[in-house]
Amino acid sequence: FYLTPPQVNSILKANEYSFKVPEFDGKNVSSVLGFDSNQLPANAPIEDRRSAATCLQTRGMLLGVFDGHAGCACAQAVSERLFYYIAVSLLPHETLLEIENAVESGRALLPILQWHKHPNDYFSKEASKLYFNSLRTYWQELIDLNSGETTDVKEALVNAFKRLDNDISLEAQVGDPNSFLNYLVLRVAFSGATACVAHVDGVDLHVANTGDSRAVLGVQEEDGSWSAVNLSYDHNAQNEHEVKRVRMEHPKSEEKNVVKQDRLLGLLMPFRAFGDVKFKWSIDLQKRVIESGPDQLNDNEYTKFIPPNYHTPPYLTAEPEVIHHKLRPQDKFLILATDGLWETMHRQDVARIVGEYLTGVHHQQPIAVGGYKVTLGQMHGLLAERRARISSVFEDQNAATHLIRHAVGNNEFGTVDHDRLSKMLSLPEELARMYRDDITIIVVQFNSHVI
């Protein structure tokens, strides 16, 4: 059925969130001006998650997108836990001791993160104690391991990803006397999630990626045009290095089956992910946990089957690939997005659309008609279309919303077609997923003057 422009806008804007960094945060003038984020569900409930937080005990800001599969449980857990693991990995030894002593003596804890959340971004209160205990064990180990050296950000990111994935696996194996929590930790471990996380501190930008969400840097060239620089690589069958890595980790006899029909063991699209213990645990362990787990788990088809040709687990890792980039004045913004965006748009178009949106430049460009003879009537039509386009830009106060509008509504000329947008957004739940995936986007704007 047909949606009016206001109806389209209310659907597109339902999950939008913006945050402007205060001019001076007490420690340093930030290299981040702020960020816009938004989500458009295709699955019901949506399986994507997003997070953003300022690190309070160290410098820097964390932003991430998480794409869940086989349910949203793992993406949910990672979105609320991973940043704590990263922040703890970055803390100096004295701060870790201070925090541990505060817990010991029942004093108030130093806040580690200031979250920037949309009201729809859910946090599971029931599991907070369990999550806290796992995190505490981690920082206690970091205290014991103290080498006195300052932590390298890249190392901290890798350690945090691996440790959280390990804890997700461990919690599921140990179980919980509370049946609700027991079912929760098993759902988290048996579902999966990819993660693409950026840590920005001054001119240092680190991107840690596990799976097939992406980070793309928007760069403004000297002539004012926009280009896109990849700051992550997809971990899937399209990445030859990744296919090679997976094959190398298993015996020669498994070479044909490890990657089949462009999927891991013929089943899983991403080659790295959190959770997904079906691809990590031994068959014995899987059976043992499922048999002793709650009945709901036995009703779940996904948990029961064992992947075919399953001989030498683990086949899957959550270890991220980390890319470090020193920000330059021409680096204007960073886009973090789940694969729902990249399936519909090329990164160069994404960078151009966001760049033009942020600078408001495309209103002033002379109209190019590519050497055709154009009648006055046609020229009038082109100018009218541009005027309509300008007004649609002002509809969006949020760069991520503007991008989603293009991703879902673009026609073959690269302009947003309202009819197409209306059709795509009015698809019933069970059909939407056939035409598009969940889309989650964060657009981070950099402060070129500071950089």
Coordinates of C-alpha atoms in Angstrom, one line a residue:
F1 CA 0.0 0.0 0.0
Y2 CA 1.1 3.6 -0.6
L3 CA 2.9 5.6 2.1
T4 CA 2.8 9.4 2.1
P5 CA 6.1 11.3 2.5
P6 CA 5.3 12.0 6.3
Q7 CA 4.7 8.3 6.9
V8 CA 7.9 7.4 5.1
N9 CA 9.8 9.9 7.3
S10 CA 8.3 8.6 10.5
I11 CA 9.5 5.1 9.6
L12 CA 12.9 6.3 8.6
K13 CA 13.4 8.4 11.6
A14 CA 12.1 6.1 14.3
N15 CA 15.6 4.9 15.4
E16 CA 17.7 7.9 14.6
Y17 CA 20.1 9.3 17.2
S18 CA 22.7 12.1 17.1
F19 CA 25.4 13.2 19.6
K20 CA 27.4 16.3 19.5
V21 CA 30.7 16.2 21.4
P22 CA 31.0 19.1 23.8
E23 CA 33.5 21.7 22.5
F24 CA 35.9 21.0 25.3
D25 CA 35.6 17.9 27.3
G26 CA 37.9 19.0 30.2
K27 CA 40.9 17.0 29.0
N28 CA 41.4 17.9 25.3
V29 CA 39.6 19.4 22.4
S30 CA 38.1 16.3 20.6
S31 CA 38.9 15.2 17.1
V32 CA 35.3 14.1 16.9
L33 CA 32.6 16.7 16.3
G34 CA 29.8 14.2 16.8
F35 CA 28.0 11.3 15.2
D36 CA 24.6 10.4 13.7
S37 CA 23.3 6.9 13.8
N38 CA 20.2 5.0 12.6
Q39 CA 18.7 1.6 12.0
L40 CA 16.1 0.2 9.7
P41 CA 14.8 -3.3 10.5
A42 CA 14.0 -5.9 7.9
N43 CA 13.9 -8.8 10.4
A44 CA 11.4 -8.8 13.2
P45 CA 12.8 -8.3 15.7
I46 CA 15.8 -6.6 14.2
E47 CA 19.1 -8.6 14.5
D48 CA 21.5 -5.6 14.2
R49 CA 22.7 -3.6 17.2
R50 CA 24.8 -0.4 17.6
S51 CA 26.8 1.1 20.4
A52 CA 28.6 4.4 21.1
A53 CA 30.4 5.5 24.3
T54 CA 33.1 7.9 25.6
C55 CA 35.9 6.3 27.6
L56 CA 36.0 8.1 30.9
Q57 CA 39.2 6.8 32.4
T58 CA 41.3 6.8 29.2
R59 CA 41.0 9.1 26.3
G60 CA 39.0 8.2 23.2
M61 CA 35.6 7.3 21.9
L62 CA 34.2 3.9 20.9
L63 CA 31.6 3.3 18.2
G64 CA 30.4 0.0 16.8
V65 CA 27.9 -1.9 14.7
F66 CA 26.9 -5.5 15.3
D67 CA 25.1 -7.8 12.9
G68 CA 23.4 -10.8 14.5
H69 CA 22.4 -14.1 12.9
A70 CA 20.3 -17.0 14.1
G71 CA 18.5 -14.5 16.4
C72 CA 19.6 -11.2 18.0
A73 CA 20.8 -12.6 21.4
C74 CA 24.5 -12.6 20.6
A75 CA 24.5 -9.2 18.9
Q76 CA 22.7 -7.8 22.0
A77 CA 25.2 -9.2 24.4
V78 CA 28.2 -8.1 22.4
S79 CA 26.7 -4.6 21.9
E80 CA 26.4 -4.1 25.7
R81 CA 29.6 -5.9 26.8
L82 CA 32.4 -5.5 24.3
F83 CA 33.2 -1.8 25.1
Y84 CA 33.7 -2.6 28.7
Y85 CA 36.2 -5.3 27.8
I86 CA 38.0 -2.8 25.5
A87 CA 38.0 0.0 28.1
V88 CA 39.3 -2.4 30.8
S89 CA 42.1 -3.6 28.4
L90 CA 43.2 0.0 27.9
L91 CA 43.2 1.0 31.6
P92 CA 46.5 1.6 33.4
H93 CA 47.4 -0.8 36.2
E94 CA 46.8 1.8 39.0
T95 CA 43.2 2.4 37.7
L96 CA 42.5 -1.3 37.6
L97 CA 43.7 -1.6 41.2
E98 CA 41.6 1.3 42.2
I99 CA 38.5 -0.3 40.7
E100 CA 39.2 -3.7 42.2
N101 CA 39.7 -2.2 45.7
A102 CA 36.5 -0.3 45.3
V103 CA 34.6 -3.5 44.6
E104 CA 36.4 -5.3 47.4
S105 CA 35.4 -2.7 50.0
G106 CA 31.9 -2.1 48.6
R107 CA 32.7 1.5 47.5
A108 CA 31.2 3.2 44.5
L109 CA 33.1 2.3 41.2
L110 CA 34.8 4.8 39.0
P111 CA 32.5 5.1 35.9
I112 CA 34.4 3.6 32.9
L113 CA 32.1 4.5 30.0
Q114 CA 29.6 7.2 29.2
W115 CA 27.1 5.6 26.9
H116 CA 25.4 7.5 24.1
K117 CA 22.2 5.5 23.6
H118 CA 18.9 5.8 21.8
P119 CA 15.9 5.0 24.1
N120 CA 15.2 1.9 21.9
D121 CA 18.7 0.5 22.6
Y122 CA 18.0 -2.2 25.1
F123 CA 20.3 -3.4 28.0
S124 CA 19.6 -6.7 29.7
K125 CA 19.3 -5.9 33.4
E126 CA 18.8 -9.6 34.4
A127 CA 22.3 -10.6 33.2
S128 CA 24.2 -7.5 34.5
K129 CA 25.5 -9.3 37.6
L130 CA 26.7 -12.3 35.6
Y131 CA 28.3 -10.0 33.0
F132 CA 30.0 -7.9 35.7
N133 CA 31.5 -11.0 37.4
S134 CA 33.0 -12.2 34.1
L135 CA 34.4 -8.7 33.4
R136 CA 35.8 -8.5 37.0
T137 CA 37.6 -11.9 36.5
Y138 CA 39.2 -10.4 33.4
W139 CA 40.5 -7.3 35.1
Q140 CA 41.8 -9.3 38.0
E141 CA 43.8 -11.3 35.5
L142 CA 45.1 -8.1 33.9
I143 CA 46.2 -6.9 37.4
D144 CA 48.1 -10.2 38.0
L145 CA 49.7 -10.1 34.6
N146 CA 50.8 -6.5 35.0
S147 CA 54.0 -6.0 33.0
G148 CA 54.2 -2.3 33.7
E149 CA 54.1 -1.4 30.0
T150 CA 51.4 0.9 28.6
T151 CA 48.9 -1.1 26.6
D152 CA 49.0 -0.8 22.9
V153 CA 45.5 0.0 21.5
K154 CA 45.7 -2.7 18.8
E155 CA 46.6 -5.3 21.3
A156 CA 43.9 -4.2 23.7
L157 CA 41.3 -4.5 20.9
V158 CA 42.3 -8.0 19.9
N159 CA 42.5 -9.1 23.6
A160 CA 39.0 -7.7 24.4
F161 CA 37.3 -9.3 21.4
K162 CA 38.9 -12.7 22.1
R163 CA 38.3 -12.6 25.8
L164 CA 34.6 -11.6 25.5
D165 CA 34.0 -14.4 23.0
N166 CA 35.7 -16.8 25.4
D167 CA 33.5 -15.6 28.3
I168 CA 30.4 -16.1 26.1
S169 CA 31.4 -19.7 25.5
L170 CA 32.4 -20.3 29.1
E171 CA 29.2 -18.9 30.6
A172 CA 27.2 -21.3 28.3
Q173 CA 29.2 -24.3 29.4
V174 CA 28.9 -23.5 33.1
G175 CA 25.2 -22.6 32.9
D176 CA 23.3 -20.8 35.6
P177 CA 21.0 -22.1 38.4
N178 CA 18.5 -19.4 37.4
S179 CA 16.6 -21.0 34.4
F180 CA 16.0 -17.6 32.7
L181 CA 19.7 -16.8 32.7
N182 CA 20.6 -20.3 31.8
Y183 CA 18.5 -20.1 28.7
L184 CA 19.9 -16.6 27.9
V185 CA 23.6 -17.5 28.0
L186 CA 22.9 -20.5 25.8
R187 CA 20.9 -18.4 23.3
V188 CA 23.8 -15.9 23.2
A189 CA 26.4 -18.6 22.6
F190 CA 24.4 -20.5 19.9
S191 CA 23.5 -17.4 17.9
G192 CA 26.2 -15.3 16.4
A193 CA 27.3 -11.8 15.6
T194 CA 29.8 -9.9 13.6
A195 CA 31.3 -6.6 15.0
C196 CA 33.0 -3.6 13.5
V197 CA 34.3 -1.2 16.1
A198 CA 36.2 2.1 15.9
H199 CA 38.3 3.7 18.6
V200 CA 39.1 7.4 18.0
D201 CA 41.7 9.1 20.2
G202 CA 43.0 12.4 18.9
V203 CA 44.5 11.6 15.4
D204 CA 44.7 7.9 16.1
L205 CA 41.8 5.9 14.6
H206 CA 41.8 2.1 15.1
V207 CA 39.1 -0.1 13.5
A208 CA 38.7 -3.6 14.8
N209 CA 36.6 -5.8 12.5
T210 CA 35.3 -9.4 12.9
G211 CA 33.0 -10.5 10.0
D212 CA 31.4 -8.6 7.2
S213 CA 30.3 -5.2 8.5
R214 CA 32.4 -2.4 7.2
A215 CA 34.3 0.8 8.1
V216 CA 34.8 3.4 5.3
L217 CA 36.6 6.7 5.6
G218 CA 35.2 9.7 3.7
V219 CA 38.0 11.8 2.3
Q220 CA 37.6 15.2 0.6
E221 CA 40.1 15.6 -2.3
E222 CA 41.7 19.0 -3.2
D223 CA 39.1 19.6 -6.0
G224 CA 36.3 19.1 -3.5
S225 CA 35.3 15.7 -4.7
W226 CA 34.8 12.8 -2.3
S227 CA 36.5 9.4 -2.2
A228 CA 36.1 6.4 0.0
V229 CA 39.0 4.5 1.8
N230 CA 38.3 1.1 3.2
L231 CA 39.4 0.7 6.8
S232 CA 38.2 -2.9 7.1
Y233 CA 38.2 -6.1 5.1
D234 CA 35.2 -8.4 4.8
H235 CA 35.8 -11.8 6.4
N236 CA 33.9 -13.9 3.9
A237 CA 34.4 -16.0 0.7
Q238 CA 35.0 -12.9 -1.4
N239 CA 38.3 -12.3 0.5
E240 CA 40.9 -14.6 -0.9
H241 CA 43.3 -14.2 2.1
E242 CA 40.5 -15.2 4.5
V243 CA 39.6 -18.3 2.5
K244 CA 43.3 -19.2 2.5
R245 CA 43.6 -18.6 6.3
V246 CA 40.6 -20.9 7.0
R247 CA 41.9 -23.7 4.7
M248 CA 45.4 -23.5 6.3
E249 CA 43.9 -24.1 9.7
H250 CA 42.5 -27.5 8.8
P251 CA 44.0 -30.7 7.4
K252 CA 44.4 -31.1 3.6
S253 CA 41.7 -33.7 3.6
E254 CA 39.1 -31.0 4.5
E255 CA 40.2 -28.6 1.8
K256 CA 37.1 -29.1 -0.3
N257 CA 34.6 -28.9 2.5
V258 CA 35.8 -26.1 4.8
V259 CA 34.5 -23.5 2.4
K260 CA 31.6 -24.7 0.3
Q261 CA 29.2 -22.6 -1.8
D262 CA 31.0 -19.5 -0.5
R263 CA 30.1 -20.4 3.1
L264 CA 32.0 -21.8 6.0
L265 CA 31.2 -25.6 6.0
G266 CA 28.6 -24.7 3.4
L267 CA 26.5 -22.9 6.1
L268 CA 27.9 -19.6 7.5
M269 CA 28.5 -16.4 5.4
P270 CA 30.9 -14.6 7.7
F271 CA 34.2 -16.4 8.4
R272 CA 34.7 -14.6 11.8
A273 CA 32.1 -14.0 14.4
F274 CA 31.2 -13.9 18.1
G275 CA 29.2 -16.8 19.6
D276 CA 28.3 -19.5 17.0
V277 CA 29.6 -22.2 19.2
K278 CA 28.2 -24.7 16.7
F279 CA 31.4 -23.9 14.7
K280 CA 33.7 -23.8 17.7
W281 CA 32.9 -26.6 20.3
S282 CA 33.6 -30.2 19.9
I283 CA 30.6 -32.4 19.1
D284 CA 30.8 -34.0 22.6
L285 CA 30.7 -30.6 24.3
Q286 CA 27.7 -29.5 22.1
K287 CA 25.7 -32.6 23.0
R288 CA 26.6 -32.4 26.7
V289 CA 25.5 -28.8 27.0
I290 CA 22.3 -29.2 25.0
E291 CA 21.3 -32.3 27.0
S292 CA 21.8 -30.6 30.3
G293 CA 20.3 -27.3 29.1
P294 CA 16.7 -26.2 29.4
D295 CA 13.9 -27.8 27.3
Q296 CA 13.5 -24.8 25.1
L297 CA 16.9 -25.5 23.7
N298 CA 15.8 -28.9 22.4
D299 CA 12.9 -27.4 20.5
N300 CA 15.4 -25.2 18.6
E301 CA 16.3 -26.8 15.3
Y302 CA 19.4 -24.7 15.0
T303 CA 21.1 -26.0 18.1
K304 CA 20.4 -29.7 17.4
F305 CA 22.0 -30.2 14.1
I306 CA 25.8 -30.7 13.8
P307 CA 27.4 -29.0 10.7
P308 CA 28.4 -31.5 8.0
N309 CA 32.1 -32.5 7.7
Y310 CA 32.7 -31.3 11.2
H311 CA 36.1 -32.9 12.1
T312 CA 38.6 -30.4 13.5
P313 CA 36.9 -27.6 15.3
P314 CA 37.1 -24.7 15.9
Y315 CA 36.3 -23.5 12.4
L316 CA 35.4 -20.0 13.5
T317 CA 37.2 -17.2 15.4
A318 CA 36.1 -13.9 16.9
E319 CA 39.7 -12.5 16.6
P320 CA 39.4 -9.1 14.8
E321 CA 41.6 -7.6 12.1
V322 CA 42.8 -4.2 13.4
I323 CA 43.7 -1.3 11.1
H324 CA 45.3 1.8 12.4
H325 CA 45.0 5.1 10.5
K326 CA 46.4 8.5 11.5
L327 CA 43.7 11.1 10.7
R328 CA 44.6 13.9 8.2
P329 CA 42.7 17.2 7.7
Q330 CA 41.1 15.8 4.5
D331 CA 39.6 12.9 6.4
K332 CA 36.1 14.3 7.1
F333 CA 34.0 11.4 8.4
L334 CA 33.9 7.6 9.1
I335 CA 31.0 5.4 8.2
L336 CA 30.4 2.2 10.2
A337 CA 27.6 0.0 8.7
T338 CA 26.3 -3.5 8.6
D339 CA 26.3 -5.4 5.3
G340 CA 22.6 -4.4 4.7
L341 CA 24.0 -1.0 3.5
W342 CA 27.0 -2.4 1.4
E343 CA 24.8 -4.9 -0.4
T344 CA 22.8 -2.1 -1.9
M345 CA 25.4 0.7 -2.4
H346 CA 29.0 1.0 -3.5
R347 CA 31.3 2.7 -1.0
Q348 CA 32.2 5.5 -3.4
D349 CA 28.5 6.5 -3.7
V350 CA 28.1 6.2 0.0
A351 CA 31.1 8.6 0.6
R352 CA 29.8 11.0 -2.0
I353 CA 26.2 11.1 -0.6
V354 CA 27.4 11.7 2.9
G355 CA 30.1 14.2 1.9
E356 CA 27.6 16.2 -0.1
Y357 CA 25.0 16.0 2.6
L358 CA 27.5 17.2 5.3
T359 CA 28.8 20.1 3.2
G360 CA 25.5 20.9 1.5
V361 CA 27.5 21.4 -1.7
H362 CA 25.4 19.7 -4.4
H363 CA 22.8 22.5 -4.4
Q364 CA 25.3 24.9 -6.0
Q365 CA 26.8 22.6 -8.7
P366 CA 25.8 23.7 -12.3
I367 CA 23.4 21.2 -13.8
A368 CA 25.3 18.8 -16.1
V369 CA 23.3 17.5 -19.1
G370 CA 26.2 15.7 -20.7
G371 CA 26.3 17.4 -24.1
Y372 CA 22.7 16.7 -25.0
K373 CA 20.5 19.4 -26.5
V374 CA 18.0 20.2 -23.8
T375 CA 14.7 22.0 -24.3
L376 CA 13.7 24.8 -22.0
G377 CA 10.9 22.5 -20.7
Q378 CA 13.4 19.7 -19.9
M379 CA 15.8 22.1 -18.2
H380 CA 12.8 23.4 -16.1
G381 CA 12.1 19.8 -15.1
L382 CA 15.7 19.2 -14.0
L383 CA 15.7 22.3 -11.9
A384 CA 12.4 21.4 -10.4
E385 CA 13.7 17.9 -9.5
R386 CA 16.8 19.5 -7.9
R387 CA 14.6 21.8 -5.8
A388 CA 12.6 18.8 -4.6
R389 CA 15.9 17.0 -3.8
I390 CA 17.2 20.0 -1.8
S391 CA 14.0 20.0 0.2
S392 CA 14.4 16.3 0.9
V393 CA 17.9 16.9 2.2
F394 CA 16.5 19.4 4.7
E395 CA 14.0 16.7 5.8
D396 CA 16.9 14.7 7.2
Q397 CA 18.7 16.2 10.2
N398 CA 20.7 13.0 10.4
A399 CA 23.3 11.8 8.0
A400 CA 22.6 8.1 8.7
T401 CA 18.9 8.6 7.9
H402 CA 19.8 10.4 4.7
L403 CA 22.0 7.4 3.7
I404 CA 19.2 4.9 4.5
R405 CA 16.8 6.9 2.4
H406 CA 19.2 6.5 -0.6
A407 CA 20.0 2.8 0.2
V408 CA 16.3 1.9 0.1
G409 CA 14.9 4.4 -2.3
N410 CA 17.5 5.0 -5.0
N411 CA 16.5 4.5 -8.6
E412 CA 18.8 3.7 -11.5
F413 CA 19.8 7.4 -11.8
G414 CA 21.0 7.5 -8.2
T415 CA 18.2 9.8 -7.0
V416 CA 15.6 8.9 -4.3
D417 CA 12.4 7.7 -5.9
H418 CA 9.5 8.2 -3.4
D419 CA 7.4 5.4 -5.0
R420 CA 10.2 2.9 -4.6
L421 CA 10.8 4.1 -1.0
S422 CA 7.1 3.7 -0.2
K423 CA 7.0 0.1 -1.7
M424 CA 10.2 -1.0 0.1
L425 CA 9.0 0.4 3.5
S426 CA 5.5 -1.0 3.3
L427 CA 6.5 -4.6 2.7
P428 CA 5.1 -6.9 5.3
E429 CA 7.6 -8.4 7.8
E430 CA 7.9 -11.8 6.2
L431 CA 8.6 -10.3 2.8
A432 CA 10.9 -7.5 3.8
R433 CA 13.8 -9.8 4.5
M434 CA 13.7 -11.2 0.9
Y435 CA 14.4 -7.7 -0.5
R436 CA 16.8 -6.2 2.0
D437 CA 18.7 -6.9 5.2
D438 CA 18.6 -4.9 8.5
I439 CA 20.6 -1.7 8.0
T440 CA 22.5 -0.1 10.8
I441 CA 24.7 3.0 10.2
I442 CA 26.9 5.3 12.3
V443 CA 28.4 8.4 10.6
V444 CA 31.2 9.9 12.7
Q445 CA 32.2 13.5 11.8
F446 CA 35.8 14.6 12.4
N447 CA 37.0 18.0 13.5
S448 CA 39.4 19.0 10.8
H449 CA 40.6 22.1 12.7
V450 CA 41.8 20.0 15.6
I451 CA 43.3 17.4 13.3

